[in-house]
Structures are given as structure tokens and as C-alpha cells.
PDB file of C-alpha atoms in Angstrom:
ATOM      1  CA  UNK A   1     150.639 -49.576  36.338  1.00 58.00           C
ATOM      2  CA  UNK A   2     150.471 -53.102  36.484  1.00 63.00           C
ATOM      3  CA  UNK A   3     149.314 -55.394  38.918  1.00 61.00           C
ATOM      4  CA  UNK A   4     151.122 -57.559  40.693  1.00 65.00           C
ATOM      5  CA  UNK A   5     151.809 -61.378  39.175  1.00 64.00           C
ATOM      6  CA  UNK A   6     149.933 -63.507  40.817  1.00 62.00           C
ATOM      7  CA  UNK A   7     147.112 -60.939  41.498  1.00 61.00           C
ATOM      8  CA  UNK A   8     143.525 -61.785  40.960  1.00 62.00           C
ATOM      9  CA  UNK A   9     142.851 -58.600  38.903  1.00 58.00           C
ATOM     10  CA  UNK A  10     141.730 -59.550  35.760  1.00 56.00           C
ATOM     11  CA  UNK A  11     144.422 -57.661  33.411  1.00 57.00           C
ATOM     12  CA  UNK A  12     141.364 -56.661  30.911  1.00 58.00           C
ATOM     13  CA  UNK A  13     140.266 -52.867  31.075  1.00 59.00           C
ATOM     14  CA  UNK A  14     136.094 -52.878  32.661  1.00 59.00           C
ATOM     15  CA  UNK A  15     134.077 -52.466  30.204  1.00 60.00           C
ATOM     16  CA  UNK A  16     131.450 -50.173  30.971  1.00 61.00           C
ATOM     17  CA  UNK A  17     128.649 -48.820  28.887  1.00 58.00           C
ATOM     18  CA  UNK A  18     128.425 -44.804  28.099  1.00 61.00           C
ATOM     19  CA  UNK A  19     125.400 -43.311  29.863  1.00 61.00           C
ATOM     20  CA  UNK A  20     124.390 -42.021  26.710  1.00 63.00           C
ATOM     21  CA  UNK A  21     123.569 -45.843  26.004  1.00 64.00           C
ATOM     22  CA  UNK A  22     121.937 -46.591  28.891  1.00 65.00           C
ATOM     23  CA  UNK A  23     118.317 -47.183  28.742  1.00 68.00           C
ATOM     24  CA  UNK A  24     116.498 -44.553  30.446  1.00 69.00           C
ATOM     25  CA  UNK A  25     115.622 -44.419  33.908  1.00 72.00           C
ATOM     26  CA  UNK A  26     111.593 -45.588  34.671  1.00 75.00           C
ATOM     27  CA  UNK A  27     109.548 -42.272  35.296  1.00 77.00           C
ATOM     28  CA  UNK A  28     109.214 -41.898  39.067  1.00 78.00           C
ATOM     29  CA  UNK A  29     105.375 -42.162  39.927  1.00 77.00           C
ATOM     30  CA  UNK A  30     103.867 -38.838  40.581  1.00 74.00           C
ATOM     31  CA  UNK A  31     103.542 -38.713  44.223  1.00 74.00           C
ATOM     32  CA  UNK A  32     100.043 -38.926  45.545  1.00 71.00           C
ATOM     33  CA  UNK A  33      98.469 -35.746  47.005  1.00 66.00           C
ATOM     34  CA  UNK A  34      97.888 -36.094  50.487  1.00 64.00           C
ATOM     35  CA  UNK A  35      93.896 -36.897  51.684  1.00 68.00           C
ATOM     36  CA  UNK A  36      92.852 -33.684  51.911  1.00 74.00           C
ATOM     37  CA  UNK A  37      88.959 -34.754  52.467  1.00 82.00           C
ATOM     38  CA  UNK A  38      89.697 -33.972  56.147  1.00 83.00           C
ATOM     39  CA  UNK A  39      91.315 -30.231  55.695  1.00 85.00           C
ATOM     40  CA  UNK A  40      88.346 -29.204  53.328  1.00 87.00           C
ATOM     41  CA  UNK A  41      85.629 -30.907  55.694  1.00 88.00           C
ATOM     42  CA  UNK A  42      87.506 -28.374  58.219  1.00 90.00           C
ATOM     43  CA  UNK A  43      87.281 -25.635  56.030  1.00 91.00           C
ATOM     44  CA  UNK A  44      83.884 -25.572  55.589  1.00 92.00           C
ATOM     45  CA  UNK A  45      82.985 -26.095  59.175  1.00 93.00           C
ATOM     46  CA  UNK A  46      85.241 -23.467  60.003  1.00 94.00           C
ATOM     47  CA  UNK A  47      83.556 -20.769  57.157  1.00 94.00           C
ATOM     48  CA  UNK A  48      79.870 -22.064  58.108  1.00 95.00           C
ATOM     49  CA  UNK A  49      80.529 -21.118  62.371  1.00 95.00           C
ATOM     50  CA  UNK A  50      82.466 -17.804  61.213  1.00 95.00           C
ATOM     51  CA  UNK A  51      79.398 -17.064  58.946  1.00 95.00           C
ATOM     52  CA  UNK A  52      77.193 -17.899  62.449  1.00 95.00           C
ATOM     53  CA  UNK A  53      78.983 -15.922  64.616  1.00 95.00           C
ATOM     54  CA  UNK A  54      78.877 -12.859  62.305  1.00 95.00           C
ATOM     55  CA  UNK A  55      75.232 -13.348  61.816  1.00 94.00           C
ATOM     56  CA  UNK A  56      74.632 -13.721  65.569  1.00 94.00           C
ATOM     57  CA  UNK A  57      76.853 -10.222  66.397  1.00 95.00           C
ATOM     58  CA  UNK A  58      74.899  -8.663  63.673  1.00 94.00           C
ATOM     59  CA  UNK A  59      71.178  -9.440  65.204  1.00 93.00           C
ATOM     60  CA  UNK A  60      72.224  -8.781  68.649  1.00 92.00           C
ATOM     61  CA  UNK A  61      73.440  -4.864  67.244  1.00 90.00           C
ATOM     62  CA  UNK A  62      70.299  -4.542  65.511  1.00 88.00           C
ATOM     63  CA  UNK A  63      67.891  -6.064  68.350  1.00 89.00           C
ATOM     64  CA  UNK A  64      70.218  -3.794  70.864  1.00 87.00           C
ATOM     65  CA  UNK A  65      69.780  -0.350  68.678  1.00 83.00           C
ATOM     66  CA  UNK A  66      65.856  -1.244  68.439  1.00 80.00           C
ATOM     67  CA  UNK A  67      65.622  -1.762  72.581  1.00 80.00           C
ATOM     68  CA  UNK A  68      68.068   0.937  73.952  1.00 79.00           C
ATOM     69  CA  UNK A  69      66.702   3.606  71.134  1.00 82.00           C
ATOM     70  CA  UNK A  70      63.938   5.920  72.584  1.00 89.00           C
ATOM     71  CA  UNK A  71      60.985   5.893  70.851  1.00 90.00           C
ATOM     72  CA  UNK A  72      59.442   9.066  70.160  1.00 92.00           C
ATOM     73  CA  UNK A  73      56.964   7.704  67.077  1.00 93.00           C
ATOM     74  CA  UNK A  74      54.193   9.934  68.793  1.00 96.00           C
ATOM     75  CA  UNK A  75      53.326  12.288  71.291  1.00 97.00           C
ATOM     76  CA  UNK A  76      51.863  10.470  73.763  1.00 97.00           C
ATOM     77  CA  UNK A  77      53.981   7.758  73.494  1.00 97.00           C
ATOM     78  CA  UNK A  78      57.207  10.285  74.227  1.00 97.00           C
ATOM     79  CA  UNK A  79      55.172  12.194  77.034  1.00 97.00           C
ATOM     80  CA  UNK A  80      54.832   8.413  78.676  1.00 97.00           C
ATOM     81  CA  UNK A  81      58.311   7.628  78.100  1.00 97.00           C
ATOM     82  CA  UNK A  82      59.723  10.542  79.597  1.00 97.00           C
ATOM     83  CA  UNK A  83      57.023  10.452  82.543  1.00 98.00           C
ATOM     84  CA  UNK A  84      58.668   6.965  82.660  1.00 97.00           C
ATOM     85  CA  UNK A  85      62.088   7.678  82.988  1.00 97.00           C
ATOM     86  CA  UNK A  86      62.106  11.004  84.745  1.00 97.00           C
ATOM     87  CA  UNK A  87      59.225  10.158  87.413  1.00 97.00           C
ATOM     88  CA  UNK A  88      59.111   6.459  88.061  1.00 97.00           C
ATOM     89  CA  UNK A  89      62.683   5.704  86.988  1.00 97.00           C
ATOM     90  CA  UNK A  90      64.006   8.834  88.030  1.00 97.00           C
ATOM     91  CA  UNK A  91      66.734   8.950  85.394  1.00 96.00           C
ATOM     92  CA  UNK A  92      68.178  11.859  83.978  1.00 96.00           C
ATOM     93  CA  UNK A  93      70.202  10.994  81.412  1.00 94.00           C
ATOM     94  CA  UNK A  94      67.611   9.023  80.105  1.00 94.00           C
ATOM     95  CA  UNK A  95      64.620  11.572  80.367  1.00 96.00           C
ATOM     96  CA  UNK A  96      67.005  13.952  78.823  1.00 95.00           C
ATOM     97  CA  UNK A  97      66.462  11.491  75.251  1.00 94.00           C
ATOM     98  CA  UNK A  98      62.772  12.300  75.365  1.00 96.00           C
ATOM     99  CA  UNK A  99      62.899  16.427  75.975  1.00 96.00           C
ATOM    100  CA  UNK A 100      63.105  19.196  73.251  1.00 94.00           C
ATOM    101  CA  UNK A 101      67.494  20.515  73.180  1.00 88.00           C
ATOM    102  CA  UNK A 102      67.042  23.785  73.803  1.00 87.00           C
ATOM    103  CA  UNK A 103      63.584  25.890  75.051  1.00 83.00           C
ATOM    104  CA  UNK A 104      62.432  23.224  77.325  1.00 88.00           C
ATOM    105  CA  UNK A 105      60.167  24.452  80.107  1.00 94.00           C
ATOM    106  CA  UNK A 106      59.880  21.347  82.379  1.00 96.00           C
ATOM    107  CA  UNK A 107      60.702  23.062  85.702  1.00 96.00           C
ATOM    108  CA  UNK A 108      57.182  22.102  87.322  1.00 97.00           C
ATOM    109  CA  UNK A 109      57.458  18.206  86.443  1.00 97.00           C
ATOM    110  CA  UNK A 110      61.277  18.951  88.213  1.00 97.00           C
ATOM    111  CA  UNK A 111      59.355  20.497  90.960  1.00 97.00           C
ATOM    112  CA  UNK A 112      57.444  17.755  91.517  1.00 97.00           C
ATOM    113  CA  UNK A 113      59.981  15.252  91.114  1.00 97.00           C
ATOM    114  CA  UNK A 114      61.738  17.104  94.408  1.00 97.00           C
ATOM    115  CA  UNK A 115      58.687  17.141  96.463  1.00 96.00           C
ATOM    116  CA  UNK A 116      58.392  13.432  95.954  1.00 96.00           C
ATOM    117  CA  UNK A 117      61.779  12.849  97.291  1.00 96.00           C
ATOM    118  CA  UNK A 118      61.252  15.293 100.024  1.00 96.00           C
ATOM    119  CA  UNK A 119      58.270  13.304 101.078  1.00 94.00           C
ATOM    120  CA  UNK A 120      60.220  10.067 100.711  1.00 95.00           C
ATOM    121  CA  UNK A 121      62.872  11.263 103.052  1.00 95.00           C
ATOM    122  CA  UNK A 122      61.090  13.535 105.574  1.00 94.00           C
ATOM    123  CA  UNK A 123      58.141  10.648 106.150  1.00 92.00           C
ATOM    124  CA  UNK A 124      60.067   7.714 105.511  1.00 93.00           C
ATOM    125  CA  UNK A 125      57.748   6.538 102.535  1.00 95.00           C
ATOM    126  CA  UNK A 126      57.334   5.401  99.170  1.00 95.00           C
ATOM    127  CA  UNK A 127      56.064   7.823  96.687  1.00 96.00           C
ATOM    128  CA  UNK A 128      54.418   6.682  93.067  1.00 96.00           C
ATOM    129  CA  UNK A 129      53.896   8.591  90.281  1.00 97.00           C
ATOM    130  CA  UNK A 130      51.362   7.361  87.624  1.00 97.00           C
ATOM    131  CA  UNK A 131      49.044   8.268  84.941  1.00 98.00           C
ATOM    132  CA  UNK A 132      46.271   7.558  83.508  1.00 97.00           C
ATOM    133  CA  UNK A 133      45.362   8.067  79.232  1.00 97.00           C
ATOM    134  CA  UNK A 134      46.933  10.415  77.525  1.00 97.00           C
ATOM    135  CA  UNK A 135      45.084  12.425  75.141  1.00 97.00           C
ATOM    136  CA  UNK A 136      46.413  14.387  72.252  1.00 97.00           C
ATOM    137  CA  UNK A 137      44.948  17.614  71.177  1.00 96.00           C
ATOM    138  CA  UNK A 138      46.626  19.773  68.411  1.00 95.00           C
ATOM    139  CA  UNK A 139      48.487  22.868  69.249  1.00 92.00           C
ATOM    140  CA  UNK A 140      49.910  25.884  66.880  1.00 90.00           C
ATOM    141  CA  UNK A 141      53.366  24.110  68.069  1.00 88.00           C
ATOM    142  CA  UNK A 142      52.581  20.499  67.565  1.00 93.00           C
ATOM    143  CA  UNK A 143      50.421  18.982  69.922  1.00 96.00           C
ATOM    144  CA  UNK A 144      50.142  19.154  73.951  1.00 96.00           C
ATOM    145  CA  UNK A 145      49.459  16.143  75.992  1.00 97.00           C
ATOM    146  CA  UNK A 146      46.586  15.429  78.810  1.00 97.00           C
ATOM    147  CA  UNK A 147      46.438  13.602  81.311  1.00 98.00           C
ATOM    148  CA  UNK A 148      45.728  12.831  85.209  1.00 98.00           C
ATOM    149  CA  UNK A 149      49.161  12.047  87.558  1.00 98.00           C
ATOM    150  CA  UNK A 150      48.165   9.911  90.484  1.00 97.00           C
ATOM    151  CA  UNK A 151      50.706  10.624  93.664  1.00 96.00           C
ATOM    152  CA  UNK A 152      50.463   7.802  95.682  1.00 96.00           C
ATOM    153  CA  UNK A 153      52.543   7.680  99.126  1.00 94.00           C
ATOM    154  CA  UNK A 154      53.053   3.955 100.708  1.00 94.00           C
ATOM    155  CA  UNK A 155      54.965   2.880 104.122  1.00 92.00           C
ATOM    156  CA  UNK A 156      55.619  -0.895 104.354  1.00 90.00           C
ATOM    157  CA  UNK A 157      52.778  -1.442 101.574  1.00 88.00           C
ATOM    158  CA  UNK A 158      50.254   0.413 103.285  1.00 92.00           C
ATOM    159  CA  UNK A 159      48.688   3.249 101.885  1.00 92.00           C
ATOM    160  CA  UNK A 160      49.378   6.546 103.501  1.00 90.00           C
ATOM    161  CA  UNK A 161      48.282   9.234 100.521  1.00 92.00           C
ATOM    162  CA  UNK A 162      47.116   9.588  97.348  1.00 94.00           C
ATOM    163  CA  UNK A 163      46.124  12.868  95.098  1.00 96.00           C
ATOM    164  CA  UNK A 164      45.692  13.123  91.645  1.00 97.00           C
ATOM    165  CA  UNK A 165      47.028  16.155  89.188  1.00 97.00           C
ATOM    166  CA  UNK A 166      45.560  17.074  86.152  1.00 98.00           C
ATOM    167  CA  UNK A 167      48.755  17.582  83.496  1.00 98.00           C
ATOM    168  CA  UNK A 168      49.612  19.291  80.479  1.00 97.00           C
ATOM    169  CA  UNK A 169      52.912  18.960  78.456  1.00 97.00           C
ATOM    170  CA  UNK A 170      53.578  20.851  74.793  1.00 96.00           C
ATOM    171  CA  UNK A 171      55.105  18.398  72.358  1.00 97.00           C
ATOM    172  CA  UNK A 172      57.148  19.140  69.256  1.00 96.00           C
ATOM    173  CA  UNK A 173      58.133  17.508  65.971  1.00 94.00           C
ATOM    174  CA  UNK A 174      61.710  17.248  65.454  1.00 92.00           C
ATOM    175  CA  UNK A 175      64.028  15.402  62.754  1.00 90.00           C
ATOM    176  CA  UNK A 176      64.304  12.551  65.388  1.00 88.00           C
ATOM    177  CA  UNK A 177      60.629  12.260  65.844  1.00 94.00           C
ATOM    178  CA  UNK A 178      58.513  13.760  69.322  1.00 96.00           C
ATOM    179  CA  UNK A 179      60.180  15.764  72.145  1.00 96.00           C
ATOM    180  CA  UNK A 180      58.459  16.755  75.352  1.00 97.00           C
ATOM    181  CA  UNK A 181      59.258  20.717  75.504  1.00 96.00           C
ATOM    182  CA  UNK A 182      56.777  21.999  78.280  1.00 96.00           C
ATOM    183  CA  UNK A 183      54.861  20.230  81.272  1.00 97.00           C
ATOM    184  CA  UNK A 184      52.924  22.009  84.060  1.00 96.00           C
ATOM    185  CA  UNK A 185      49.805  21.395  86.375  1.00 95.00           C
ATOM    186  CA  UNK A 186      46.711  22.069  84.572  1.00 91.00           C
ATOM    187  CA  UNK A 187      44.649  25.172  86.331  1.00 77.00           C
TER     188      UNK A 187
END
């Protein structure tokens, strides 16, 4: 079709060059990687308080296992704790750690623990139970345990009684160390 006379078009075809003949296009510049100074400094921080906080759970396991654990390295050191716990503390559960499983003849240290209360309530006192040293003497068994209990009754920090017990308790080797398997007044 051709254009109108008059018409501005220039009547020549466009000459335009093949793209096979263009010169090629300039590489594009390989795009910078972002800063990443900040995301490593991050990182690290990140690693060195996880690290920290691991360390610090760890420790407080290891120094909680070594303070809640019973320690039963000898026998007068378990005849102590369990005078400890079942006597002054008057806990069960704990006691319980420091006694032999099955054979246990403790019913006069029980004994004792009752009268104590029954003093506490009837006179409206304070009864303490301590000891003096405890020496070891070797039994056929394992060992038994001496020593003197003093019974002390108070009312509003006055003294109202005292009596001391001579004790003995029979204490046996096991896997986990010393158990407490027998107590009773010494005759």
C-alpha cells in the first residue's frame, strides 16, 4: 500500500540492521552481595549465648544431682544423715534414702520419734534431738554406729528437759554405698 501524495512518509523501506549484526549487549555487572557483616556478627552472637545457656543448664543438673543426692560415702556419715532427716527434719521420704530396702529394724528410733511428738503436743513444747560423735566399730555385717542422743525439751526458749541416750545402729554396704538397717537404745 502506498501512502498518500503529499504524505510525509518517506517512500524508502527502513533500513534496519539484523540482530545477528548487532554488536553485543555490555555484560550486566554482577550484582553485589548484600553486607552480610551484620547477619554473621549475629550469627555468632547468637551460637556463643546458645553455647552459654547450654553450659549454664548443664552445671546447674550436675551441681543439683551432687546437692539433692544422699550421701552415704560412710557409715557415720549415713547414720548422721538419716538421724538428720528422720529426727530433726522429721522427713520420711527423705530418711527412707538413707535406710537398708528390705530387713530394716528401725522401730525404736520410730518409737522415739512418736514420743517426741507426744511430748510436743501434750506439754506444748519444743523437743530436740541431737548427737554427739559417732564412732564406728566393725561388725560381722558391716559396721554399727555409736553414739549419745541428747533429748532436749524447750517452751518459749527456756529449757524445760534434757536426757541423753546412748545409741546403736547396724550399718550395711550396699551397691549405692551405706544404709542404716538397725537402731536401738544401747543397754
Amino acid at each position: 500500500m502506498q501512502p498518500p501524495a503529499g504524505s510525509q512518509v518517506s517512500r524508502v523501506p527502513a533500513q534496519r540492521t539484523p540482530s545477528e549484526q548487532l554488536p553485543p549487549a555490555p555484560p550486566t555487572p554482577a550484582p553485589q552481595p548484600p553486607r552480610r557483616r551484620m547477619r554473621t556478627v549475629l550469627t555468632v552472637v547468637a551460637g556463643v549465648l546458645a553455647l552459654l545457656c547450654l553450659g549454664g543448664i548443664i552445671a546447674g543438673y550436675v551441681l543439683y544431682n551432687r546437692a539433692a543426692a544422699p550421701d552415704r560415702s560412710a557409715p557415720d556419715v549415713a547414720v548422721d544423715n538419716y538421724l538428720r532427716a528422720f529426727l530433726v527434719d522429721r522427713n520420711d521420704a527423705r530418711a527412707a534414702l538413707y535406710t537398708c530396702e528390705r530387713g530394716a529394724d528401725l522401730q525404736p528410733v520410730r518409737d522415739l520419734r512418736t514420743e517426741t511428738e507426744q511430748r510436743e503436743s501434750k506439754f506444748n513444747v519444743t523437743v530436740r534431738v541431737s548427737w554427739g560423735p559417732l564412732v564406728r566399730t566393725p561388725s560381722r555385717d558391716g559396721e554399727s554406729v555409736e553414739t549419745t542422743l541428747t533429748i532436749a525439751g524447750s517452751a518459749e526458749g527456756v529449757p524445760r528437759s534434757s536426757r541423753r541416750e546412748d545409741w546403736t545402729f547396724s550399718v550395711v554396704e550396699d551397691d549405692d554405698g551405706w544404709r542404716v538397717c538397725g537402731g536401738e537404745r544401747a543397754s
